[in-house]
PDB file of C-alpha atoms in Angstrom:
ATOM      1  CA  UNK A   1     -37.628 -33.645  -5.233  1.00 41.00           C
ATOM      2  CA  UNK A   2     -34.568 -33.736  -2.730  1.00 47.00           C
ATOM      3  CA  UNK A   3     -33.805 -30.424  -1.351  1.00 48.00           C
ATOM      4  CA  UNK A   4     -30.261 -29.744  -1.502  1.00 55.00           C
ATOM      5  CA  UNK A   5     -27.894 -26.945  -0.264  1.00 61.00           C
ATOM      6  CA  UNK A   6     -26.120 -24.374  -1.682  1.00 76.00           C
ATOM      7  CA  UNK A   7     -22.584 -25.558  -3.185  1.00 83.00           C
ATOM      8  CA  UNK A   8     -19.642 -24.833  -2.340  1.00 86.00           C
ATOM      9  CA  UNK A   9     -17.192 -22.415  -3.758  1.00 87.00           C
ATOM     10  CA  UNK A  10     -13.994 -24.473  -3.083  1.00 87.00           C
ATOM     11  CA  UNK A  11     -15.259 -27.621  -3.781  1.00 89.00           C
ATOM     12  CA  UNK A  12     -16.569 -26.204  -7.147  1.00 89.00           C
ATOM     13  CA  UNK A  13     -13.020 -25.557  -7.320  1.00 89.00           C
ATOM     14  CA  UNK A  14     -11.423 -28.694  -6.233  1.00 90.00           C
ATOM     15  CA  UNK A  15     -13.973 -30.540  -8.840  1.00 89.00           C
ATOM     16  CA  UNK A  16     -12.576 -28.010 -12.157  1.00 89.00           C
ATOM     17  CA  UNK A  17      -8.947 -28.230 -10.872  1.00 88.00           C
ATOM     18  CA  UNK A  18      -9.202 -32.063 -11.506  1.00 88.00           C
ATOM     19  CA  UNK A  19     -11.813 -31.691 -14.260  1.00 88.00           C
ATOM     20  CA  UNK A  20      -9.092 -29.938 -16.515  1.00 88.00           C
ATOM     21  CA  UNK A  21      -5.658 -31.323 -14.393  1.00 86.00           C
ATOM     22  CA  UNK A  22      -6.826 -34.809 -15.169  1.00 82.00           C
ATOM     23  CA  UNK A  23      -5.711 -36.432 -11.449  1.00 83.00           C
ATOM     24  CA  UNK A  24      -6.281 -35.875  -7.983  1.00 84.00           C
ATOM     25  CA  UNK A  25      -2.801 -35.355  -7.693  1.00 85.00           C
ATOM     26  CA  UNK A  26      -2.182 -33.016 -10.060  1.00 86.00           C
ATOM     27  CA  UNK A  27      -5.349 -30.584  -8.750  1.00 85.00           C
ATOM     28  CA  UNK A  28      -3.613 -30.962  -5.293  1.00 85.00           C
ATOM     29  CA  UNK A  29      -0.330 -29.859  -6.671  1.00 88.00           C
ATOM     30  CA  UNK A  30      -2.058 -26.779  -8.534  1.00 86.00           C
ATOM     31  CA  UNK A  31      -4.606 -25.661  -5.780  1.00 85.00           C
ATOM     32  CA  UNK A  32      -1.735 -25.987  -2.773  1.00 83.00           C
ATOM     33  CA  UNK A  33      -3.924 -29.010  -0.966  1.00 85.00           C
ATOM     34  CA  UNK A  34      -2.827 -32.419  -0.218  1.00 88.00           C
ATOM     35  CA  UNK A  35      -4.212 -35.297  -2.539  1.00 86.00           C
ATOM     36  CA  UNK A  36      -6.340 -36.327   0.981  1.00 87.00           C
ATOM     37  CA  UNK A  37      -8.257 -32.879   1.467  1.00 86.00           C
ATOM     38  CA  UNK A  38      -8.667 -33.153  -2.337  1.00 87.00           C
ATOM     39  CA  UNK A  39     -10.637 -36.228  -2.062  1.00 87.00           C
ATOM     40  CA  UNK A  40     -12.767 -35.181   1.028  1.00 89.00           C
ATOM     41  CA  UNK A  41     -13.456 -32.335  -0.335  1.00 88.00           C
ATOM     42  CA  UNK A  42     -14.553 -34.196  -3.555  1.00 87.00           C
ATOM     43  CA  UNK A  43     -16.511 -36.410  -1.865  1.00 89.00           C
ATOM     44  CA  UNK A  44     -18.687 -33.970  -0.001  1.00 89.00           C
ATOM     45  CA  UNK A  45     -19.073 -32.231  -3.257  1.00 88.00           C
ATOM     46  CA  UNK A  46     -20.402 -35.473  -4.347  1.00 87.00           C
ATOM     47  CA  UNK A  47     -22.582 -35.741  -1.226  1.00 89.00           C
ATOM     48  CA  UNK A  48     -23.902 -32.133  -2.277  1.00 87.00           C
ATOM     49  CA  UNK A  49     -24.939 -32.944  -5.705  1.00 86.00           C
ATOM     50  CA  UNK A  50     -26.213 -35.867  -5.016  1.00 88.00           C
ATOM     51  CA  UNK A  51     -24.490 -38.405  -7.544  1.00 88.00           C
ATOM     52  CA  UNK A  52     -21.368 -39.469  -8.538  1.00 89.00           C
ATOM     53  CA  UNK A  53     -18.986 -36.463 -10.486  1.00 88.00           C
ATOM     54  CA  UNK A  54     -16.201 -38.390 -11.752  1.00 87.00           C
ATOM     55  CA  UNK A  55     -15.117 -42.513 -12.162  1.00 87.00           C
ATOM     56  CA  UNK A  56     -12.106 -43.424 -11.100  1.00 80.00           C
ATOM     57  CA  UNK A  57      -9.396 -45.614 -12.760  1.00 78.00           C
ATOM     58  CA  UNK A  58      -5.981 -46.288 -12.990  1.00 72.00           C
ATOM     59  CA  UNK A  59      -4.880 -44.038 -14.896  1.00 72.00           C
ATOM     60  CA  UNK A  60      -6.706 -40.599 -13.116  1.00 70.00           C
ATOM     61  CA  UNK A  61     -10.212 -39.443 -13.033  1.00 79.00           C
ATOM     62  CA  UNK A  62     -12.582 -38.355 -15.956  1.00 86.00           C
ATOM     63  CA  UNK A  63     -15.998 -36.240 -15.346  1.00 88.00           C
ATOM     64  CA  UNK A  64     -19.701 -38.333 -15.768  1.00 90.00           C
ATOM     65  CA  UNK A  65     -21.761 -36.103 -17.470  1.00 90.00           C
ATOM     66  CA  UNK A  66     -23.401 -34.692 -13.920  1.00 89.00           C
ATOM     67  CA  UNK A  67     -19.136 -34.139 -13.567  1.00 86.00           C
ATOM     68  CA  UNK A  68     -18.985 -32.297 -17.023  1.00 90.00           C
ATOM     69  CA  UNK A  69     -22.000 -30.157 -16.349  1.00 91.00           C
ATOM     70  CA  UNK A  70     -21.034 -29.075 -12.895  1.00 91.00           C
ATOM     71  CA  UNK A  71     -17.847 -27.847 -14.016  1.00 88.00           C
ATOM     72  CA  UNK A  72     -18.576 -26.102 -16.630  1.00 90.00           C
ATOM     73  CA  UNK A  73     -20.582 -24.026 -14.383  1.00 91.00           C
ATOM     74  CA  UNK A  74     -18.078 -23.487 -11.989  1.00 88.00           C
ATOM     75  CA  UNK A  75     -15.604 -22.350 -14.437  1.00 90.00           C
ATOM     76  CA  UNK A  76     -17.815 -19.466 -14.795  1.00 90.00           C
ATOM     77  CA  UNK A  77     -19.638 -19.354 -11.868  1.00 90.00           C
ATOM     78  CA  UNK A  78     -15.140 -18.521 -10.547  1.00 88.00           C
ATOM     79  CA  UNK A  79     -14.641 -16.483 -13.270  1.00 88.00           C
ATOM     80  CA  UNK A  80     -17.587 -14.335 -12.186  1.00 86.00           C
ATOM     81  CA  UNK A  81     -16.484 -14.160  -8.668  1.00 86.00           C
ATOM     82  CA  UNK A  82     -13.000 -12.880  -9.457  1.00 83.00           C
ATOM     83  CA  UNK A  83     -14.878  -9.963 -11.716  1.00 81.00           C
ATOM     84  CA  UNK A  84     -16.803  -9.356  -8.744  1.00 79.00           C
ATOM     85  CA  UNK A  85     -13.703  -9.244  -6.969  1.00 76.00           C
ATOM     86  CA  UNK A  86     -12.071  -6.827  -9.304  1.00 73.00           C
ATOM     87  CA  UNK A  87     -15.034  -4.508  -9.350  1.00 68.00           C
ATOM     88  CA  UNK A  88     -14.785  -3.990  -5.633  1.00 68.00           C
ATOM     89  CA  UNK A  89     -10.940  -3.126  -5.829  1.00 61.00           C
ATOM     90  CA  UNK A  90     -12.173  -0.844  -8.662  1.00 56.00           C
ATOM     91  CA  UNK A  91     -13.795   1.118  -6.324  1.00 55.00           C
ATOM     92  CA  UNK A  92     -10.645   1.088  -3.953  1.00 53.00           C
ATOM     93  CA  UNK A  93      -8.915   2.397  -7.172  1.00 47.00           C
ATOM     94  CA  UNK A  94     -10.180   5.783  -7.448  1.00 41.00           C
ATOM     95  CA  UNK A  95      -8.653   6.442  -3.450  1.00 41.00           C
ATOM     96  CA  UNK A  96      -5.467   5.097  -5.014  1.00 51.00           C
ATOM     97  CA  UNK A  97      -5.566   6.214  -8.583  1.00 75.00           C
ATOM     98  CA  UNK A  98      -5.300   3.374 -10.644  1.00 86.00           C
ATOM     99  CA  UNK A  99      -6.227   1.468 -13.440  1.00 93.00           C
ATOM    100  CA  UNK A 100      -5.433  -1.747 -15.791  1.00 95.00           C
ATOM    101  CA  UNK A 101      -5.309  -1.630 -19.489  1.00 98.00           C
ATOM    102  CA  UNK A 102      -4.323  -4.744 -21.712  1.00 98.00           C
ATOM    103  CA  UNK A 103      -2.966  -4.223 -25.137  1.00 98.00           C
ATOM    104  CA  UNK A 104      -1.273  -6.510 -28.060  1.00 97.00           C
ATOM    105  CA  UNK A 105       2.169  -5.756 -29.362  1.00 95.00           C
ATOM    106  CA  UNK A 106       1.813  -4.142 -32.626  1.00 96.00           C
ATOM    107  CA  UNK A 107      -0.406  -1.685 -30.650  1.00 97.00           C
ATOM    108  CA  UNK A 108       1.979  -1.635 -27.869  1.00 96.00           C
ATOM    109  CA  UNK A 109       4.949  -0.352 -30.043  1.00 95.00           C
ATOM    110  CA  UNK A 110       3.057   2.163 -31.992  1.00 96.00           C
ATOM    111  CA  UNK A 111      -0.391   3.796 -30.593  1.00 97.00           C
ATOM    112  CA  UNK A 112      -0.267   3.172 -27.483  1.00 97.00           C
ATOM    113  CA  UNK A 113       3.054   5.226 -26.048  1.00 96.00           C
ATOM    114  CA  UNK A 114       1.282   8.480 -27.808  1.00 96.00           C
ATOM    115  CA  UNK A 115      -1.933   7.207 -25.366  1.00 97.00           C
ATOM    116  CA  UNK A 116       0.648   7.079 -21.992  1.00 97.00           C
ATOM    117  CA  UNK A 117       2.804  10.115 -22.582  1.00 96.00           C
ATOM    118  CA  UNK A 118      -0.562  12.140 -22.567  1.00 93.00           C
ATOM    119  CA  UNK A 119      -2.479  10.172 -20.166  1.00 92.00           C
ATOM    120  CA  UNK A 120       0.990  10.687 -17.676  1.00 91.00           C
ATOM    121  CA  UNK A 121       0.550  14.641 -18.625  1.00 88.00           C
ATOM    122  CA  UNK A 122      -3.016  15.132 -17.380  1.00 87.00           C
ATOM    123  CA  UNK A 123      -2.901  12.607 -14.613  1.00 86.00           C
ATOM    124  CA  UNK A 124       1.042  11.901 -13.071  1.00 85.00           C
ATOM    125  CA  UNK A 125      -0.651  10.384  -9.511  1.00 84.00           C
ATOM    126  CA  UNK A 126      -2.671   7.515 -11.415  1.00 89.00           C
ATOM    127  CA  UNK A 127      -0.734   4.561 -11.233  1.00 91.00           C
ATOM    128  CA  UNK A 128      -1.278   2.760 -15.113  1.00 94.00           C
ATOM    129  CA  UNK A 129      -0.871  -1.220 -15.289  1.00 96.00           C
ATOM    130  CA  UNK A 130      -0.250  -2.589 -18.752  1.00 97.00           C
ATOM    131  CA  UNK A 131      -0.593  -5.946 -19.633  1.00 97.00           C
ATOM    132  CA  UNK A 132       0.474  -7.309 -23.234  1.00 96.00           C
ATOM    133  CA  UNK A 133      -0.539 -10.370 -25.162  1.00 94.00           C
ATOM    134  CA  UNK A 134      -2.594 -12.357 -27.535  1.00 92.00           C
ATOM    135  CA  UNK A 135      -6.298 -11.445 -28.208  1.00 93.00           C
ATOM    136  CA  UNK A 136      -8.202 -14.717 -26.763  1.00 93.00           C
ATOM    137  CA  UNK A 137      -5.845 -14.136 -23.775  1.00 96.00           C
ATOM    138  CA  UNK A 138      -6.991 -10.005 -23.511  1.00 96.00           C
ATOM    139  CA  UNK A 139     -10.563 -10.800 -24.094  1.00 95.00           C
ATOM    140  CA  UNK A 140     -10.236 -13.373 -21.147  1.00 94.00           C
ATOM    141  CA  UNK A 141      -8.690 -11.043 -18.748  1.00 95.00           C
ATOM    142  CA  UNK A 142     -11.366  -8.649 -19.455  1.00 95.00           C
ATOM    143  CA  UNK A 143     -13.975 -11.127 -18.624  1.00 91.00           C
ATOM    144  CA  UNK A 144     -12.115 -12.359 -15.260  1.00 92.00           C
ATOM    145  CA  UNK A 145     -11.533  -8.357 -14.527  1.00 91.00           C
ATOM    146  CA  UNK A 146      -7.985  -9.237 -14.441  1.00 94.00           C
ATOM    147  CA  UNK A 147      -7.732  -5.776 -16.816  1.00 96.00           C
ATOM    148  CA  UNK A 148     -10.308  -2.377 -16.843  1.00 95.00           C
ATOM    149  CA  UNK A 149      -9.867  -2.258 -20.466  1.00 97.00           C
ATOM    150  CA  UNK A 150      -8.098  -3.557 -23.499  1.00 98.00           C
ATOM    151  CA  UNK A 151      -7.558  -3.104 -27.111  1.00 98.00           C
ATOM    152  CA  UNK A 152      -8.347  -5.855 -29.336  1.00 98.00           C
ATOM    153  CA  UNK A 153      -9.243  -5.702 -33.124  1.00 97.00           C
ATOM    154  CA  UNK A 154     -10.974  -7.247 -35.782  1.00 97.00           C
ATOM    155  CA  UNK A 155     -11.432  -7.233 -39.672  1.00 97.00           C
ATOM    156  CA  UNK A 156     -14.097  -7.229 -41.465  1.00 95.00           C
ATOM    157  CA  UNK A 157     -14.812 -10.811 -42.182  1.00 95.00           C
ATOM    158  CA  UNK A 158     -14.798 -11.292 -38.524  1.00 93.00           C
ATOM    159  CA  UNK A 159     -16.601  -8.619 -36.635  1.00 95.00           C
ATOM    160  CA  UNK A 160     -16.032  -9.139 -32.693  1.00 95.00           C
ATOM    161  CA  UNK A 161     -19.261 -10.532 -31.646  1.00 91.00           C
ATOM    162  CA  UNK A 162     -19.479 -10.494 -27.477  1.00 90.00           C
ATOM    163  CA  UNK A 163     -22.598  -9.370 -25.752  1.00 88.00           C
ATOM    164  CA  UNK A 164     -20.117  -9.376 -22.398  1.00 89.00           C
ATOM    165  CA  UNK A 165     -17.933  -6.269 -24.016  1.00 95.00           C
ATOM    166  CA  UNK A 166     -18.550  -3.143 -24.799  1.00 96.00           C
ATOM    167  CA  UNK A 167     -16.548  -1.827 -28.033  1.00 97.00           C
ATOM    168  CA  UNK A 168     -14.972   1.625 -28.620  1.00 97.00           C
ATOM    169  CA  UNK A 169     -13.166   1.870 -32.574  1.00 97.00           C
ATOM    170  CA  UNK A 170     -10.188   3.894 -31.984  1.00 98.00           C
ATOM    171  CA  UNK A 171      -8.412   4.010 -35.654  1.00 97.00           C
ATOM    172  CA  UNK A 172      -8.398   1.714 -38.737  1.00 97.00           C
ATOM    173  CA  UNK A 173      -5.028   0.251 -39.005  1.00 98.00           C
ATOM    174  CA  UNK A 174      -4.537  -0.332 -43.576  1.00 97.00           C
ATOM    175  CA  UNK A 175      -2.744  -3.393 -44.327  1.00 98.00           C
ATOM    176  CA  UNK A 176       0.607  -1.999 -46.217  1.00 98.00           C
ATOM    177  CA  UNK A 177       3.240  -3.749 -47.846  1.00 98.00           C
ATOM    178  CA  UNK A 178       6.801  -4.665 -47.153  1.00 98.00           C
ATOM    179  CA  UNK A 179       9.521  -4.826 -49.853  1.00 98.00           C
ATOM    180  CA  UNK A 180      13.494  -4.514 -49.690  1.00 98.00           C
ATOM    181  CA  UNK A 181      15.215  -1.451 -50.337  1.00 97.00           C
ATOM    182  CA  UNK A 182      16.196  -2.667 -53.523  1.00 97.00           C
ATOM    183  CA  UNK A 183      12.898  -4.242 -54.902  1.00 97.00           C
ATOM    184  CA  UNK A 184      11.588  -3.379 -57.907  1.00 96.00           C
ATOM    185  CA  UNK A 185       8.608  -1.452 -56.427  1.00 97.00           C
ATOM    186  CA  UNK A 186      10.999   0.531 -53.404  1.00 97.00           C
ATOM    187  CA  UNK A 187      10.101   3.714 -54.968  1.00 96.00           C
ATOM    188  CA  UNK A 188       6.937   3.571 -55.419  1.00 96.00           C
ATOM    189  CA  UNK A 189       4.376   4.842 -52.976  1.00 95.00           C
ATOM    190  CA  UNK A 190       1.396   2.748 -53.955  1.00 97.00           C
ATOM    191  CA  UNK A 191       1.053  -0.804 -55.808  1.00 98.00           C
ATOM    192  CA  UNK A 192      -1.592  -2.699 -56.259  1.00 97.00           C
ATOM    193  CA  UNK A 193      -1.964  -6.191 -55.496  1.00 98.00           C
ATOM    194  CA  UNK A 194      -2.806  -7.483 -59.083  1.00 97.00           C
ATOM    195  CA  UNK A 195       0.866  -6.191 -59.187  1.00 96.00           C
ATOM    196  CA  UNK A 196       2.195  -8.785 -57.359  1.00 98.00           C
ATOM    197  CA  UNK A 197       1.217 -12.360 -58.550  1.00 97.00           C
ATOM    198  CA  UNK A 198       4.602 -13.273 -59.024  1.00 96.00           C
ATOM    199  CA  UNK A 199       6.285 -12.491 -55.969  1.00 98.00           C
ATOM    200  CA  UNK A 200       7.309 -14.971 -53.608  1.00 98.00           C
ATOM    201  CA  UNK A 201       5.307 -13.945 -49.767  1.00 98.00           C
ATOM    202  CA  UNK A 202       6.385 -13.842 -46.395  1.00 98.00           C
ATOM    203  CA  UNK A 203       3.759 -14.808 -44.329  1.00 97.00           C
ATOM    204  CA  UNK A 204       3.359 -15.090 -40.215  1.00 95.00           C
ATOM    205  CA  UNK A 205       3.398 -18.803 -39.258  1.00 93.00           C
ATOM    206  CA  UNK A 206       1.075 -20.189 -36.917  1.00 87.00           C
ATOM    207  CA  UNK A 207      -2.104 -19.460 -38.757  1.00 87.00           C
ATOM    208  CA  UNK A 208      -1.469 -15.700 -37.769  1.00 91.00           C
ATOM    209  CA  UNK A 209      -4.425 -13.625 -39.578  1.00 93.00           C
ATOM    210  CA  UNK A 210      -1.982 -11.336 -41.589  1.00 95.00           C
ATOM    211  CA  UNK A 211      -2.073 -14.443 -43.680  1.00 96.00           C
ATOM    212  CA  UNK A 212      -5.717 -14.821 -44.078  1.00 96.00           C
ATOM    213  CA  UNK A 213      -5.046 -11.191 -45.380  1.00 97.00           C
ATOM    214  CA  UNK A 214      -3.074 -11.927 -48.021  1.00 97.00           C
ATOM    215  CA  UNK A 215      -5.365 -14.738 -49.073  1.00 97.00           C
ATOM    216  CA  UNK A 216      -8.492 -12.711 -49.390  1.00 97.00           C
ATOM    217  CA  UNK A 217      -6.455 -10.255 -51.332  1.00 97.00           C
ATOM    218  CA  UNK A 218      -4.719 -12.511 -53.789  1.00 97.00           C
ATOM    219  CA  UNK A 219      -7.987 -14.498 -54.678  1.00 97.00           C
ATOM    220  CA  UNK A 220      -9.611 -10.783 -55.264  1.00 96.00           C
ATOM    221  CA  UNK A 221      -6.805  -9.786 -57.273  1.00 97.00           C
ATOM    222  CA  UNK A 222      -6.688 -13.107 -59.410  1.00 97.00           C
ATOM    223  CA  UNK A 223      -3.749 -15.319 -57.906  1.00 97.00           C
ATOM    224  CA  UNK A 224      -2.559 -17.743 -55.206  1.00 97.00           C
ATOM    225  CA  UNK A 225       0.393 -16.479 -53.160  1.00 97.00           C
ATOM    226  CA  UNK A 226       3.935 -18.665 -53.276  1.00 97.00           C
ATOM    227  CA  UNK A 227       5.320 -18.527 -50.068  1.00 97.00           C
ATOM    228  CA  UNK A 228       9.094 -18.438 -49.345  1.00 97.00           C
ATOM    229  CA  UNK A 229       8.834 -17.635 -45.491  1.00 97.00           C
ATOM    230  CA  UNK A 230       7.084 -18.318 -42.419  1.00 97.00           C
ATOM    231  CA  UNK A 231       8.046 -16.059 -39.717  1.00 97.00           C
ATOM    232  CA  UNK A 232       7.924 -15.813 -36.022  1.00 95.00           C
ATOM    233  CA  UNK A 233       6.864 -12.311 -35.830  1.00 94.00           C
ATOM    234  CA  UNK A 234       7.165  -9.264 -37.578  1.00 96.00           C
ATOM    235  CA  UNK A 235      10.824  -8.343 -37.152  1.00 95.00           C
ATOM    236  CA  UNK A 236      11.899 -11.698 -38.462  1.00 97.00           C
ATOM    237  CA  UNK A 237       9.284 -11.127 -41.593  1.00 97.00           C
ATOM    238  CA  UNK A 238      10.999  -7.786 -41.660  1.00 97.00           C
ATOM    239  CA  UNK A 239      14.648  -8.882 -42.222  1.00 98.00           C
ATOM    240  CA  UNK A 240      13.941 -11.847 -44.508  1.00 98.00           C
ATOM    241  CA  UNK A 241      12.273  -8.541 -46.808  1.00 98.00           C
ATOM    242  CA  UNK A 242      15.119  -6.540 -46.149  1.00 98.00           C
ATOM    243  CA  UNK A 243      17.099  -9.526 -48.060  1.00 98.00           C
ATOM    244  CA  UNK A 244      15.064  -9.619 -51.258  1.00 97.00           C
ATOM    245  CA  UNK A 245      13.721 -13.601 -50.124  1.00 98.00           C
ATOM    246  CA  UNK A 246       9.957 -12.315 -50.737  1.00 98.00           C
ATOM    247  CA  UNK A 247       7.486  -9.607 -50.144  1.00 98.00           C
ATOM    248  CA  UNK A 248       5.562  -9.515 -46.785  1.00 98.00           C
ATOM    249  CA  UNK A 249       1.850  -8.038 -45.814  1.00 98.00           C
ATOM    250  CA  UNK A 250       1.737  -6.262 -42.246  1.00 98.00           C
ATOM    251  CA  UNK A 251      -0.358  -3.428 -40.481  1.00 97.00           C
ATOM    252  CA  UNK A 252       1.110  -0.486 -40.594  1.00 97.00           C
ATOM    253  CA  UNK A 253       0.972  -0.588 -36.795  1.00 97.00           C
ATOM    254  CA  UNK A 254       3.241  -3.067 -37.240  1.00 96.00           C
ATOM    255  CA  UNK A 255       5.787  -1.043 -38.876  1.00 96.00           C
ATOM    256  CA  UNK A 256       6.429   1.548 -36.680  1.00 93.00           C
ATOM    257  CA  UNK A 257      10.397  -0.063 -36.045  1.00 91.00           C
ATOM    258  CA  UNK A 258      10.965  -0.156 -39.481  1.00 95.00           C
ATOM    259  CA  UNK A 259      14.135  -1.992 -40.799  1.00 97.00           C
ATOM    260  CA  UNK A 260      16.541  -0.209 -42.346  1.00 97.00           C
ATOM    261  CA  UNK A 261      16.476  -1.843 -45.870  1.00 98.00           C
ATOM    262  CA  UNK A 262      12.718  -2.479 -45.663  1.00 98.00           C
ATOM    263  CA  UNK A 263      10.404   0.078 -47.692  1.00 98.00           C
ATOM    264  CA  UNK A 264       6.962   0.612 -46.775  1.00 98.00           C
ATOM    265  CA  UNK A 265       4.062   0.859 -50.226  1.00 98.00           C
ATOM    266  CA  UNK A 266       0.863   1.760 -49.632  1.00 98.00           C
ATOM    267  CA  UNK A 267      -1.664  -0.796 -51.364  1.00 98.00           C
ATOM    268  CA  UNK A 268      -4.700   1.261 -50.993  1.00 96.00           C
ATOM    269  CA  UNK A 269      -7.665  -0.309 -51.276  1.00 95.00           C
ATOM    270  CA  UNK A 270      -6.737  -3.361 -52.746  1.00 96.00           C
ATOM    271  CA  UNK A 271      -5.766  -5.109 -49.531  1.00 97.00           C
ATOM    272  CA  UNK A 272      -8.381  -4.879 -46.266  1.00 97.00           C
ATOM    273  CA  UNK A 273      -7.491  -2.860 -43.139  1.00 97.00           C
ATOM    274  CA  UNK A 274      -8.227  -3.861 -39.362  1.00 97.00           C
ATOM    275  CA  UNK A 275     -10.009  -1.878 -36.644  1.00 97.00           C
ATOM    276  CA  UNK A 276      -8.431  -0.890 -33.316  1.00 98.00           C
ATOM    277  CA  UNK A 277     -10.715  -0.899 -30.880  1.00 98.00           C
ATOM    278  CA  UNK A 278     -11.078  -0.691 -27.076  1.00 98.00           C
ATOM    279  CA  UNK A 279     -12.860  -2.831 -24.987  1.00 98.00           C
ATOM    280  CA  UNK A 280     -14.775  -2.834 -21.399  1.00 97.00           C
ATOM    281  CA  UNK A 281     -17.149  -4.687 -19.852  1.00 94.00           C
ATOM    282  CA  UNK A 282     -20.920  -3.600 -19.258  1.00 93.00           C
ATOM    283  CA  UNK A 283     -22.498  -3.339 -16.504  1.00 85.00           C
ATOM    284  CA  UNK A 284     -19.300  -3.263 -14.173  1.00 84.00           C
ATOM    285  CA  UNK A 285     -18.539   0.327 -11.738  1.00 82.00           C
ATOM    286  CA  UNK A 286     -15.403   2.265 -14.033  1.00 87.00           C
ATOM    287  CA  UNK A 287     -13.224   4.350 -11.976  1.00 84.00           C
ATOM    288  CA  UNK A 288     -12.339   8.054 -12.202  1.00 84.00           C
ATOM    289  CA  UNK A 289      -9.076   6.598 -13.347  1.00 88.00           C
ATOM    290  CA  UNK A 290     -10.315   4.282 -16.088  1.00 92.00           C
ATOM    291  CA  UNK A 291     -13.114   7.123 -17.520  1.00 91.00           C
ATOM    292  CA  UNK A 292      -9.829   9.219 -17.982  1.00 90.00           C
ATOM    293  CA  UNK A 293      -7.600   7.052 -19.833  1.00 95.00           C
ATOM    294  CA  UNK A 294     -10.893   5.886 -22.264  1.00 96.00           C
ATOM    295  CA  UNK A 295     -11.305   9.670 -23.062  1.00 94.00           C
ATOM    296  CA  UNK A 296      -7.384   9.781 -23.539  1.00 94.00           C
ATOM    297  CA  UNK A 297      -7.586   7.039 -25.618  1.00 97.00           C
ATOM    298  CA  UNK A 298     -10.191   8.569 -27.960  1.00 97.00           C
ATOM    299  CA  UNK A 299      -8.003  11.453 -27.979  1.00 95.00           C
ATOM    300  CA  UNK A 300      -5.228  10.198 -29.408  1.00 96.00           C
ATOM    301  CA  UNK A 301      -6.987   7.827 -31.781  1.00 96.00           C
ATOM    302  CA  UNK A 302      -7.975  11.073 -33.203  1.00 94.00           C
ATOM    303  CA  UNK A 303      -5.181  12.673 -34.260  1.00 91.00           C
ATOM    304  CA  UNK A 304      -3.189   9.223 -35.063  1.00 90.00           C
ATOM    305  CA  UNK A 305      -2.312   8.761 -38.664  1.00 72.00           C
TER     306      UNK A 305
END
């Protein structure tokens, strides 16, 4: 068997860059190189492993299998690297008092300026980074140590199931429901949703999983929902309520800026909550900074209703 070196970093690069780019020009473009260090560099890749990584044609460059294997282990071969590279500056952090945390907006706007206004309190000279944004994205920066920590959140259909993260639940967030000020049920504080097979739904668009909500809960309850609305996010749900054109599921994290016309019903048990959780990787060195703002976290989650 030939005896090859070790690979190279950048060149493991240089192949993924035009793995997922699709062109030798475009990698250059995204990596700062010029298409000719791209393909020297390629080519002593090549040289390394031994066989040809990609076939060229007119139209760009597509990976042979050896192509597709090797870059699927430098995608995380790079993704470990800048973890390890986070980890290191972790250390740094407790000299400088700092620490990442990513979050998702509902959480955002509700929860998490209880967390801050504490966490400030007990520790004014740690500097706090928040990032916000969707859950594959948080669950990524966790894994590339772009972030200490992060909430995410799950129901439970779909249990969070990553051996890479280490889960904390925080709260359970009930699903509530959203009705004008005017509605029928406005006054009431609790309905159930066998109540509602007639209404007309406001749902999140984009296969958000509020609506896989509402489906679970209207097959339990004995209907199919008619929906009016798809909305952007909850604010335009919100007003579209606050109009009378349909009735809306959210979290009641979500609800936190409530619209004026929009009245808030408990649906107790007939509609499935979400947990809040927060998330860290194993196995990694947590700062002085981070342990802090976990046992802050915990904390507040205690006390939140």
């Amino acid at each position: 068997m030939q005896n090859r070196g070790v690979l190279d970093i950048k060149r493991l690069q240089i192949l993924l860059a035009i793995v997922e780019e699709g062109s030798v020009t475009s990698a250059a473009a995204a990596l700062g190189y010029t298409p000719s260090a791209i393909s020297q560099q390629l080519l002593r890749l090549e040289r390394e492993a031994g066989q040809p990584l990609l076939d060229r044609h007119a139209r760009g460059m597509t990976p042979t299998d050896a192509g597709l294997v090797l870059a699927t282990h430098a995608r995380k071969v790079l993704r470990q690297l800048a973890a390890a590279e986070s980890d290191l500056a972790d250390i740094a952090g407790v000299r400088r008092g700092s620490v990442t945390l990513g979050t998702f907006p509902t959480v955002g706007s509700s929860f998490l300026p209880l967390a801050v206004r504490r966490y400030r309190e007990l520790y004014p000279n740690i500097t706090l980074t928040i990032s916000s944004g969707r859950e594959d994205h948080l669950v990524r920066m966790l894994e590339e140590g772009k972030v200490a920590m992060s909430f995410l959140w799950d129901y439970a259909w779909q249990r969070i199931d990553n051996d890479e993260l280490v889960l904390t639940e925080l709260f359970t967030d009930p699903t509530v429901l959203l009705v004008g000020s005017t509605h029928r049920l406005a006054r009431r504080r609790t309905v159930r949703m066998a109540d509602l097979a007639a209404e007309p739904w406001i749902i999140r668009a984009g296969g958000h999983p509020v609506v896989e909500v509402l489906q679970r809960s209207a097959v339990a309850a004995g209907f199919t929902p008619t929906i009016a609305f798809q909305a952007n996010d909850y604010q335009e749900a919100q007003a579209m309520v606050s109009v009378g054109l349909g009735i809306a599921l959210a979290p009641r994290t979500a609800t936190v800026n409530q619209h004026p016309d929009v009245r808030v019903v408990s649906l107790g048990d007939t509609a499935p909550p979400r947990r809040v959780l927060v998330a860290h990787r194993p196995g990694r060195v947590r700062s002085a900074a981070e342990l802090a703002l976990h046992d802050v976290l915990v904390e507040t989650a205690s006390t939140y209703t």
